[in-house]
Amino acid sequence: MASRNHGPTPASSLATPLLSDSITPTTPTRTANGHARGHDGDDDLCAAASVCDGGDPFAFLSGDSRPPRPPGPSPADPFRNRTPWLGGPYGWARTLLLAPVAAARLVLFGLAIAIGYAATWVALRGWTDSRERPREGAGPMPAWRRRLMWVTRLSARCILFSFGYHWITRKGRPAPRELAPIVVSNHVSYIDPIYFFYELFPTIVSSDSHDAIPFVGTIIRAMQVIYVDRFSPASRKSAVNEIKRKAAGNSFPRVLLFPEGTTTNGRFLISFQHGAFIPGYPVQPVVVRYPHVHFDQSWGNISLIALMFKMFTQFHNFMEVEYLPIVYPPEIKQENALHFAENTSYAMAHALNVLPTSYSYADSMIASRAEEAGKANCSSYMVEMAWVKEVYGVSTAEAMELLEHFLAMNPDSDGRVKAQDFWALFGLYCSPLCKKIFHYFDFENKESITFRQFLVGCAHLRKQPLFEGVCETAFEKCKAPGTSDISLAQLANALRSGMLPPADDGMLKLFETFDIDDDDKISRDDFVACLARFPFMIALFAGRINGEVYIEIV
């Protein structure tokens, strides 16, 4: 790894030269294809590694702007279903043998759905608090309607039977609702909520999108569901208030939440969301296991239809449900929902004999997006988003936006991007300065970076205390006096303080990156917003900020 330039204290860091190496001036020329060429005629700009060794291109932001080395990413993939499609000769033979049984199970499944839907429709008929969906603040379902829902609950047990869950092992007992009004469980399969619907008939928290699912949406509404848009802070806050209201009233069913927010393969626990723990009521953890030999029943990177087919063609599917002792909120009020969630997570991880991780629902979104983009080894794109969010405050939306740019950099089969492809996205070539910037991300000296390194590096730069002020200073230094915007020519002129500007097409590409509103000029808002998105580009203007000119050896 290159040596770090710790530089001066932040008070005088803007005077730190961008390139502290001793440089011998040369006069570069430009070839016909737009690349820079030195006196020796070497076209390979990336060969200037000796110039790039050492020095921190972001030393002007702080004494040491390099991010602390994050803990190495876990090799585990908590979302992957590990069973092949048919599992070899045994799988083929089993499927052929059980094909008639699967057909009978499908009929039973359809009948159970139809009967359950009919009973639910009758139970909801004329209930003013239901309408099309439960209103926030609505009262509990009347007792006679809840009793009628027993028909639907028995239908749910028939559905489980049709999927091959002929018997289900249960350990422990549900605590009285008065002692633990909230139940939390790990989430492995779509089978989990079906079982809990039959066993507890709880109130659940559900995504808005589930309301539109045929048949299932009606049954969910009968559970007096709490709807939430996980990407809306206002919706999440409203959902927490509803959880608190329904947990406080014994006339409501107990509240069931899956704090992981998505399904995993059951081999790990991912980070918990805090909605179940913010109200401060005791919770009863429940752990669900699916012991298997030939068939992983988790709903990971497998379609719902494929998973249902594999369940129909199994002799028997094993499921265990264990009710754990109640976990109480911390007695010291200063210990917030985070500690409450951690205590519950550790209790569940101990019962499951698995490790809690810093992965979250956002990591499953990242892996899914990489799969949609046709990338191999999609788990290599996951970043342990709970850790990134806690340390750097990066939102899921910001991470997904950076992922789109990273995917556009042409990652290889291992999910890594080389310097040339990194800078090609912005129209820049691999100059010594660009090599220095790339090396900031490539702390492993592998000449390529992962999405995790890219995300953490950007987040750390943006968190530097001087970053916002330096962005404003850079804009003032780059625009011409008396103007309020930066033109293409002014941007090219600003780059000359640190590197040789790229050819015309590359310069136009870089300009379009900064011109966020596409009005053919870079306003202050454009400039600051672009640097907030790609904070490493601030190093391109450090020479202009310092009033110094650097000549690269090429």
Coordinates of C-alpha atoms in Angstrom, one line a residue:
M1 CA 0.0 0.0 0.0
A2 CA 1.2 3.5 -0.7
S3 CA 2.4 5.5 2.2
R4 CA 0.0 8.0 3.6
N5 CA 0.5 11.7 3.7
H6 CA -0.9 12.6 7.1
G7 CA -0.4 16.3 6.3
P8 CA -1.1 19.2 8.5
T9 CA -4.0 19.8 10.8
P10 CA -7.4 20.6 9.3
A11 CA -6.9 24.3 10.0
S12 CA -4.2 24.5 7.4
S13 CA -5.0 21.5 5.3
L14 CA -6.2 23.5 2.3
A15 CA -2.6 24.5 1.8
T16 CA -1.4 20.9 1.4
P17 CA -0.2 20.1 -2.1
L18 CA -2.2 17.5 -3.8
L19 CA 0.8 15.7 -5.2
S20 CA 3.7 15.8 -2.7
D21 CA 6.0 13.8 -4.9
S22 CA 9.0 15.5 -6.5
I23 CA 8.0 16.0 -10.2
T24 CA 10.2 16.8 -13.1
P25 CA 8.3 19.0 -15.6
T26 CA 7.8 17.7 -19.1
T27 CA 5.7 19.0 -21.9
P28 CA 3.0 16.4 -22.9
T29 CA 1.5 16.4 -26.4
R30 CA -1.7 14.7 -27.6
T31 CA -1.9 11.9 -30.0
A32 CA -4.5 11.6 -32.8
N33 CA -6.8 9.4 -30.6
G34 CA -6.8 12.0 -27.8
H35 CA -4.5 10.3 -25.4
A36 CA -1.6 12.1 -23.8
R37 CA 1.9 11.2 -24.9
G38 CA 5.2 12.1 -23.2
H39 CA 8.6 12.7 -24.8
D40 CA 9.3 9.0 -24.7
G41 CA 6.2 8.2 -26.8
D42 CA 4.7 5.9 -24.2
D43 CA 0.9 5.7 -24.7
D44 CA 0.2 3.8 -21.5
L45 CA -0.7 6.4 -19.0
C46 CA -1.4 3.8 -16.4
A47 CA 2.3 2.9 -16.4
A48 CA 3.1 6.0 -14.4
A49 CA 2.7 3.9 -11.2
S50 CA 6.0 5.3 -9.7
V51 CA 4.5 8.8 -9.7
C52 CA 1.3 7.5 -8.0
D53 CA 3.0 5.6 -5.2
G54 CA 2.6 7.4 -1.9
G55 CA 0.7 10.5 -0.9
D56 CA -2.9 10.9 0.1
P57 CA -5.0 12.7 -2.6
F58 CA -7.5 13.8 0.0
A59 CA -5.1 15.0 2.7
F60 CA -6.5 18.5 2.3
L61 CA -9.8 17.3 3.8
S62 CA -8.3 16.2 7.1
G63 CA -5.1 15.0 8.7
D64 CA -5.8 11.4 7.5
S65 CA -8.8 11.1 5.1
R66 CA -8.4 7.4 4.4
P67 CA -11.2 5.4 5.9
P68 CA -10.4 2.9 8.7
R69 CA -10.1 -0.6 7.3
P70 CA -13.6 -2.0 7.7
P71 CA -13.8 -5.5 9.1
G72 CA -13.6 -8.0 6.2
P73 CA -16.9 -8.9 4.7
S74 CA -18.4 -12.1 5.9
P75 CA -18.1 -15.0 3.4
A76 CA -21.6 -16.0 4.4
D77 CA -24.6 -15.3 2.1
P78 CA -27.6 -15.3 4.4
F79 CA -30.1 -15.0 1.5
R80 CA -29.0 -17.9 -0.8
N81 CA -31.1 -21.1 -1.1
R82 CA -28.5 -23.8 -1.4
T83 CA -30.5 -26.6 -3.0
P84 CA -30.1 -27.3 -6.7
W85 CA -33.2 -27.2 -8.8
L86 CA -33.8 -31.0 -8.7
G87 CA -30.9 -32.2 -6.7
G88 CA -29.4 -34.9 -9.0
P89 CA -30.7 -38.4 -9.7
Y90 CA -32.4 -38.6 -6.3
G91 CA -34.3 -35.4 -7.0
W92 CA -35.4 -36.6 -10.4
A93 CA -36.6 -39.9 -9.0
R94 CA -38.5 -38.3 -6.1
T95 CA -40.2 -35.8 -8.4
L96 CA -41.4 -38.4 -10.8
L97 CA -42.6 -40.7 -8.0
L98 CA -44.5 -37.9 -6.2
A99 CA -46.0 -36.2 -9.3
P100 CA -49.5 -37.7 -8.7
V101 CA -49.2 -36.8 -5.0
A102 CA -48.2 -33.3 -6.0
A103 CA -51.3 -33.0 -8.1
A104 CA -53.5 -34.0 -5.2
R105 CA -51.7 -31.6 -2.9
L106 CA -52.3 -28.8 -5.4
V107 CA -56.0 -29.5 -5.4
L108 CA -56.1 -29.5 -1.6
F109 CA -54.2 -26.2 -1.6
G110 CA -56.7 -24.7 -4.0
L111 CA -59.7 -25.8 -1.9
A112 CA -58.1 -24.6 1.3
I113 CA -57.5 -21.2 -0.2
A114 CA -61.0 -21.0 -1.6
I115 CA -62.7 -22.0 1.7
G116 CA -60.4 -19.6 3.7
Y117 CA -61.1 -16.7 1.4
A118 CA -64.9 -17.3 1.5
A119 CA -64.9 -17.5 5.4
T120 CA -62.8 -14.3 5.5
W121 CA -65.1 -12.5 3.1
V122 CA -68.1 -13.3 5.3
A123 CA -66.2 -12.3 8.4
L124 CA -65.3 -8.9 6.9
R125 CA -68.7 -8.3 5.3
G126 CA -70.4 -5.2 6.7
W127 CA -67.5 -4.4 9.1
T128 CA -67.2 -0.7 8.8
D129 CA -63.7 -0.5 10.2
S130 CA -62.4 -2.7 7.4
R131 CA -63.7 -1.0 4.3
E132 CA -61.1 -1.7 1.6
R133 CA -58.3 -1.8 4.2
P134 CA -58.0 -1.2 7.9
R135 CA -57.9 2.5 8.9
E136 CA -55.2 3.8 11.2
G137 CA -56.8 4.1 14.6
A138 CA -59.6 1.6 13.8
G139 CA -61.0 -0.5 16.7
P140 CA -60.5 -4.3 17.2
M141 CA -62.4 -6.9 15.2
P142 CA -65.6 -8.0 17.0
A143 CA -65.5 -11.3 18.8
W144 CA -68.0 -13.1 16.6
R145 CA -66.0 -12.2 13.5
R146 CA -62.8 -13.5 15.1
R147 CA -64.5 -16.8 15.9
L148 CA -65.6 -17.1 12.3
M149 CA -62.0 -16.6 11.3
W150 CA -61.3 -20.0 12.8
V151 CA -62.5 -21.5 9.5
T152 CA -59.7 -19.6 7.8
R153 CA -57.2 -20.6 10.4
L154 CA -58.1 -24.3 9.9
S155 CA -57.8 -23.7 6.1
A156 CA -54.3 -22.4 6.8
R157 CA -53.4 -25.6 8.6
C158 CA -54.7 -27.5 5.5
I159 CA -52.4 -25.4 3.3
L160 CA -49.4 -26.4 5.5
F161 CA -50.5 -30.0 5.2
S162 CA -50.6 -29.7 1.4
F163 CA -47.1 -28.4 1.4
G164 CA -45.9 -31.5 3.2
Y165 CA -45.9 -30.2 6.8
H166 CA -47.9 -33.1 8.1
W167 CA -46.8 -32.5 11.7
I168 CA -44.9 -29.5 13.1
T169 CA -42.7 -29.8 16.2
R170 CA -43.4 -27.1 18.8
K171 CA -41.3 -26.4 21.8
G172 CA -42.3 -24.1 24.6
R173 CA -45.6 -22.2 24.7
P174 CA -46.8 -18.7 23.7
A175 CA -46.6 -16.4 26.7
P176 CA -49.9 -14.7 27.8
R177 CA -50.7 -11.7 25.8
E178 CA -50.8 -9.6 28.9
L179 CA -47.1 -10.4 29.6
A180 CA -45.8 -10.2 26.0
P181 CA -48.0 -8.3 23.6
I182 CA -45.4 -8.4 20.9
V183 CA -43.9 -11.6 19.3
V184 CA -40.8 -11.5 17.1
S185 CA -39.5 -14.3 14.9
N186 CA -36.8 -15.0 12.4
H187 CA -38.1 -15.2 8.9
V188 CA -37.1 -18.1 6.6
S189 CA -40.0 -18.9 4.3
Y190 CA -43.5 -17.8 3.3
I191 CA -44.5 -20.8 5.5
D192 CA -43.7 -18.8 8.7
P193 CA -46.6 -16.4 8.5
I194 CA -49.0 -19.1 7.5
Y195 CA -48.1 -21.1 10.6
F196 CA -48.4 -18.1 12.9
F197 CA -51.7 -17.2 11.3
Y198 CA -53.0 -20.6 12.3
E199 CA -51.3 -20.7 15.7
L200 CA -51.8 -17.1 17.0
F201 CA -54.0 -15.2 14.5
P202 CA -51.9 -12.1 15.3
T203 CA -51.8 -8.6 14.0
I204 CA -48.9 -8.2 11.6
V205 CA -46.9 -5.5 9.9
S206 CA -47.0 -5.8 6.1
S207 CA -45.8 -4.0 3.0
D208 CA -48.4 -2.0 1.1
S209 CA -47.8 -4.2 -1.9
H210 CA -49.2 -7.3 -0.1
D211 CA -52.6 -5.8 0.0
A212 CA -53.0 -6.3 -3.7
I213 CA -52.2 -10.0 -3.7
P214 CA -55.4 -11.9 -4.8
F215 CA -57.1 -13.9 -2.0
V216 CA -54.1 -13.3 0.3
G217 CA -54.7 -9.6 0.5
T218 CA -58.2 -10.1 1.9
I219 CA -56.9 -12.6 4.5
I220 CA -54.2 -10.1 5.5
R221 CA -56.7 -7.4 6.0
A222 CA -58.6 -9.6 8.4
M223 CA -55.5 -9.7 10.6
Q224 CA -56.0 -6.0 11.2
V225 CA -52.7 -5.5 9.5
I226 CA -50.4 -2.5 10.0
Y227 CA -49.3 -1.3 6.6
V228 CA -45.9 0.3 6.2
D229 CA -43.8 1.7 3.3
R230 CA -40.3 0.8 4.5
F231 CA -38.8 3.6 2.4
S232 CA -41.0 6.3 3.8
P233 CA -39.9 7.7 7.2
A234 CA -43.4 9.1 7.8
S235 CA -44.9 5.7 7.1
R236 CA -42.4 3.9 9.4
K237 CA -43.2 6.4 12.2
S238 CA -46.9 5.9 11.8
A239 CA -46.4 2.1 11.8
V240 CA -44.5 2.3 15.1
N241 CA -47.4 4.3 16.6
E242 CA -49.9 1.7 15.5
I243 CA -47.7 -1.1 17.0
K244 CA -47.6 0.8 20.3
R245 CA -51.4 1.4 20.2
K246 CA -52.3 -2.2 19.4
A247 CA -49.8 -3.7 21.8
A248 CA -51.3 -1.5 24.6
G249 CA -54.9 -2.7 24.2
N250 CA -55.7 -6.2 25.3
S251 CA -58.7 -6.2 23.0
F252 CA -56.4 -6.5 20.0
P253 CA -54.5 -9.7 19.1
R254 CA -50.8 -9.8 19.9
V255 CA -48.6 -8.2 17.4
L256 CA -46.2 -10.4 15.3
L257 CA -43.2 -8.9 13.6
F258 CA -40.3 -10.3 11.6
P259 CA -37.6 -7.8 12.6
E260 CA -35.2 -8.9 9.9
G261 CA -37.5 -7.4 7.4
T262 CA -37.0 -10.2 4.8
T263 CA -36.4 -13.9 4.5
T264 CA -33.0 -15.5 5.1
N265 CA -31.8 -19.1 4.7
G266 CA -31.9 -19.7 8.4
R267 CA -28.2 -20.1 8.8
F268 CA -27.6 -16.5 10.0
L269 CA -29.6 -13.7 11.6
I270 CA -29.4 -10.4 9.9
S271 CA -29.7 -7.0 11.6
F272 CA -33.0 -6.3 13.3
Q273 CA -35.2 -3.3 12.4
H274 CA -36.3 -1.5 15.5
G275 CA -40.1 -1.2 15.0
A276 CA -40.8 -4.0 17.5
F277 CA -38.6 -2.5 20.2
I278 CA -39.3 1.2 20.1
P279 CA -42.7 0.9 21.9
G280 CA -40.8 -0.5 24.9
Y281 CA -43.1 -3.5 25.6
P282 CA -41.8 -7.0 26.5
V283 CA -41.4 -9.3 23.5
Q284 CA -41.4 -13.0 23.2
P285 CA -38.9 -14.3 20.7
V286 CA -39.8 -17.3 18.6
V287 CA -37.3 -19.2 16.4
V288 CA -38.3 -21.2 13.4
R289 CA -36.1 -24.0 12.0
Y290 CA -36.5 -26.1 8.8
P291 CA -34.3 -29.2 9.3
H292 CA -33.6 -30.7 5.9
V293 CA -31.2 -33.0 4.1
H294 CA -32.2 -32.8 0.5
F295 CA -34.2 -29.7 0.3
D296 CA -33.5 -26.1 1.6
Q297 CA -36.9 -24.7 2.3
S298 CA -35.8 -21.1 2.6
W299 CA -37.2 -18.4 0.3
G300 CA -33.9 -17.0 -0.9
N301 CA -32.8 -16.6 -4.5
I302 CA -35.6 -18.9 -5.7
S303 CA -39.0 -18.0 -7.2
L304 CA -42.2 -18.7 -5.3
I305 CA -43.5 -21.1 -7.9
A306 CA -40.2 -23.1 -7.9
L307 CA -40.3 -23.3 -4.1
M308 CA -43.9 -24.4 -4.0
F309 CA -43.2 -27.1 -6.6
K310 CA -40.3 -28.4 -4.6
M311 CA -42.5 -28.5 -1.5
F312 CA -45.2 -30.4 -3.3
T313 CA -42.7 -33.0 -4.5
Q314 CA -41.3 -33.8 -1.0
F315 CA -42.4 -36.8 1.0
H316 CA -42.4 -34.7 4.2
N317 CA -41.1 -31.2 5.1
F318 CA -39.8 -30.7 8.6
M319 CA -40.5 -27.6 10.6
E320 CA -39.7 -26.7 14.3
V321 CA -41.1 -23.8 16.2
E322 CA -39.6 -22.8 19.6
Y323 CA -41.0 -20.2 21.9
L324 CA -38.3 -18.6 23.9
P325 CA -38.4 -16.8 27.3
I326 CA -39.7 -13.2 27.3
V327 CA -37.2 -10.5 26.7
Y328 CA -37.9 -7.3 28.7
P329 CA -36.9 -3.8 27.7
P330 CA -33.8 -2.3 29.4
E331 CA -34.6 -0.9 32.8
I332 CA -32.4 2.1 32.2
K333 CA -34.2 4.4 29.8
Q334 CA -31.0 5.7 28.3
E335 CA -30.5 2.3 26.8
N336 CA -32.6 2.7 23.7
A337 CA -34.3 0.3 21.2
L338 CA -31.0 -0.6 19.7
H339 CA -29.9 -2.4 22.9
F340 CA -33.3 -4.0 23.2
A341 CA -33.1 -5.3 19.7
E342 CA -29.5 -6.6 20.2
N343 CA -30.5 -8.4 23.4
T344 CA -33.4 -10.1 21.5
S345 CA -31.2 -10.9 18.6
Y346 CA -28.5 -12.5 20.8
A347 CA -31.2 -14.7 22.5
M348 CA -32.5 -15.9 19.2
A349 CA -29.1 -16.4 17.7
H350 CA -28.1 -18.5 20.7
A351 CA -31.3 -20.7 20.4
L352 CA -30.6 -21.2 16.7
N353 CA -26.9 -21.7 17.2
V354 CA -26.1 -19.2 14.4
L355 CA -24.2 -15.9 14.2
P356 CA -25.8 -12.5 14.1
T357 CA -24.5 -10.4 11.1
S358 CA -24.6 -6.8 9.9
Y359 CA -26.4 -7.7 6.7
S360 CA -29.8 -6.2 6.3
Y361 CA -32.7 -6.1 3.9
A362 CA -30.8 -3.6 1.8
D363 CA -28.1 -6.2 1.1
S364 CA -30.7 -8.5 -0.4
M365 CA -31.9 -5.6 -2.6
I366 CA -28.2 -5.1 -3.7
A367 CA -27.7 -8.7 -4.5
S368 CA -31.0 -8.9 -6.4
R369 CA -30.1 -5.8 -8.5
A370 CA -26.7 -7.4 -9.3
E371 CA -28.5 -10.5 -10.4
E372 CA -30.9 -8.5 -12.6
A373 CA -27.9 -6.9 -14.2
G374 CA -26.6 -10.4 -15.1
K375 CA -23.7 -10.4 -12.8
A376 CA -22.1 -13.5 -11.4
N377 CA -21.4 -14.1 -7.7
C378 CA -24.0 -11.5 -6.7
S379 CA -23.2 -12.0 -3.0
S380 CA -19.9 -10.3 -3.5
Y381 CA -21.8 -7.0 -4.0
M382 CA -23.3 -7.1 -0.5
V383 CA -21.8 -4.6 1.9
E384 CA -23.3 -5.4 5.4
M385 CA -25.5 -2.4 5.1
A386 CA -26.5 -2.2 8.8
W387 CA -22.8 -1.6 9.6
V388 CA -22.4 1.0 6.8
K389 CA -25.6 2.8 7.9
E390 CA -24.6 2.9 11.6
V391 CA -21.0 4.2 10.9
Y392 CA -21.6 6.5 7.9
G393 CA -25.3 7.2 7.8
V394 CA -25.7 5.9 4.3
S395 CA -29.3 5.3 3.3
T396 CA -30.5 2.4 1.2
A397 CA -31.5 4.7 -1.6
E398 CA -28.0 6.2 -1.7
A399 CA -26.4 2.8 -1.7
M400 CA -28.6 1.6 -4.5
E401 CA -27.7 4.8 -6.6
L402 CA -24.0 4.1 -6.1
L403 CA -24.6 0.5 -7.1
E404 CA -26.0 1.6 -10.4
H405 CA -22.9 3.6 -11.2
F406 CA -20.6 0.7 -10.0
L407 CA -22.5 -1.7 -12.3
A408 CA -21.9 0.7 -15.2
M409 CA -18.2 0.4 -14.6
N410 CA -18.2 -3.2 -16.0
P411 CA -17.3 -5.3 -12.9
D412 CA -15.6 -8.6 -13.6
S413 CA -16.9 -12.1 -12.6
D414 CA -15.7 -11.5 -9.1
G415 CA -17.5 -8.2 -8.8
R416 CA -14.4 -6.1 -9.0
V417 CA -13.7 -3.0 -11.1
K418 CA -10.3 -2.0 -12.5
A419 CA -9.0 1.6 -12.6
Q420 CA -9.4 2.0 -16.4
D421 CA -13.1 1.0 -16.3
F422 CA -13.6 3.1 -13.1
W423 CA -12.5 6.3 -14.8
A424 CA -14.0 5.5 -18.2
L425 CA -17.4 6.0 -16.7
F426 CA -16.6 9.7 -16.1
G427 CA -14.7 10.2 -19.3
L428 CA -11.3 10.4 -17.6
Y429 CA -8.1 8.4 -18.4
C430 CA -5.9 6.7 -15.9
S431 CA -3.5 9.6 -15.1
P432 CA -1.2 9.6 -12.1
L433 CA -3.6 11.7 -10.2
C434 CA -6.5 9.3 -11.0
K435 CA -4.3 6.4 -10.0
K436 CA -3.8 8.1 -6.6
I437 CA -7.5 8.5 -6.2
F438 CA -8.2 4.9 -7.2
H439 CA -5.6 3.7 -4.8
Y440 CA -7.5 5.4 -2.0
F441 CA -10.2 2.8 -2.6
D442 CA -7.8 -0.1 -3.4
F443 CA -6.3 -0.4 0.0
E444 CA -5.7 -4.1 -0.6
N445 CA -3.4 -3.3 -3.6
K446 CA -5.3 -5.7 -5.9
E447 CA -5.5 -3.2 -8.7
S448 CA -9.3 -3.5 -8.5
I449 CA -12.0 -2.6 -6.0
T450 CA -15.3 -4.1 -4.8
F451 CA -18.6 -2.3 -4.4
R452 CA -18.1 -2.4 -0.7
Q453 CA -14.8 -0.5 -0.9
F454 CA -16.3 2.0 -3.3
L455 CA -19.3 2.6 -1.0
V456 CA -17.3 2.9 2.2
G457 CA -14.7 5.1 0.6
C458 CA -17.3 7.5 -0.8
A459 CA -19.2 7.5 2.5
H460 CA -16.0 8.3 4.5
L461 CA -15.0 11.2 2.3
R462 CA -18.4 12.7 2.5
K463 CA -18.3 12.5 6.3
Q464 CA -15.1 14.5 6.5
P465 CA -15.8 17.8 8.5
L466 CA -14.2 20.0 5.8
F467 CA -15.9 18.3 2.9
E468 CA -18.9 20.6 2.4
G469 CA -16.8 23.7 2.8
V470 CA -14.2 22.5 0.4
C471 CA -16.9 21.8 -2.2
E472 CA -18.1 25.4 -2.0
T473 CA -14.6 26.7 -2.2
A474 CA -13.9 24.5 -5.3
F475 CA -16.9 25.9 -7.1
E476 CA -15.8 29.5 -6.4
K477 CA -12.3 28.8 -7.6
C478 CA -13.5 27.0 -10.8
K479 CA -16.0 29.5 -12.1
A480 CA -14.9 32.7 -13.8
P481 CA -15.2 36.0 -11.9
G482 CA -18.5 37.6 -12.3
T483 CA -20.3 34.4 -13.4
S484 CA -22.6 32.1 -11.5
D485 CA -22.0 28.9 -13.4
I486 CA -19.1 26.7 -14.7
S487 CA -18.8 26.2 -18.5
L488 CA -17.2 23.3 -20.3
A489 CA -14.1 25.4 -21.0
Q490 CA -13.9 26.5 -17.3
L491 CA -14.2 22.9 -16.1
A492 CA -11.4 21.8 -18.4
N493 CA -9.2 24.8 -17.3
A494 CA -9.8 23.8 -13.6
L495 CA -8.6 20.3 -14.3
R496 CA -5.3 21.5 -15.5
S497 CA -4.2 22.3 -12.0
G498 CA -4.0 18.6 -11.2
M499 CA -3.9 16.7 -14.5
L500 CA -4.0 16.9 -18.3
P501 CA -7.7 17.2 -19.3
P502 CA -9.1 14.3 -21.3
A503 CA -10.0 14.5 -25.0
D504 CA -13.1 16.4 -26.1
D505 CA -15.4 13.4 -25.9
G506 CA -14.1 12.5 -22.4
M507 CA -14.3 16.2 -21.3
L508 CA -17.9 16.3 -22.5
K509 CA -18.8 13.1 -20.6
L510 CA -17.3 14.6 -17.4
F511 CA -19.2 17.8 -17.9
E512 CA -22.4 15.9 -18.3
T513 CA -21.7 14.1 -15.0
F514 CA -21.6 17.5 -13.2
D515 CA -24.5 19.0 -15.2
I516 CA -27.1 17.2 -13.2
D517 CA -30.1 19.2 -14.5
D518 CA -28.9 19.0 -18.1
D519 CA -29.0 22.8 -18.8
D520 CA -25.5 22.9 -20.4
K521 CA -24.0 24.7 -17.4
I522 CA -22.9 23.6 -14.0
S523 CA -24.6 25.6 -11.3
R524 CA -23.5 25.6 -7.6
D525 CA -26.3 23.1 -6.8
D526 CA -25.1 20.8 -9.7
F527 CA -21.5 21.0 -8.6
V528 CA -22.2 20.3 -4.9
A529 CA -24.7 17.6 -5.6
C530 CA -22.3 15.8 -8.0
L531 CA -19.5 15.9 -5.4
A532 CA -21.9 14.6 -2.8
R533 CA -22.6 11.7 -5.1
F534 CA -19.0 11.2 -6.2
P535 CA -17.0 12.8 -3.3
F536 CA -13.7 11.4 -4.6
M537 CA -13.8 13.9 -7.5
I538 CA -13.0 16.7 -5.1
A539 CA -9.4 15.7 -5.5
L540 CA -9.5 16.8 -9.1
F541 CA -9.9 20.4 -8.0
A542 CA -7.5 20.4 -5.0
G543 CA -4.8 22.2 -7.0
R544 CA -7.2 24.9 -8.0
I545 CA -8.3 25.3 -4.4
N546 CA -4.6 25.6 -3.3
G547 CA -3.7 27.9 -6.1
E548 CA -1.1 25.5 -7.3
V549 CA -0.3 23.9 -10.7
Y550 CA 0.9 20.4 -11.0
I551 CA 2.6 18.9 -14.1
E552 CA 2.3 15.1 -14.5
I553 CA 5.0 12.9 -15.7
V554 CA 3.4 10.9 -18.5

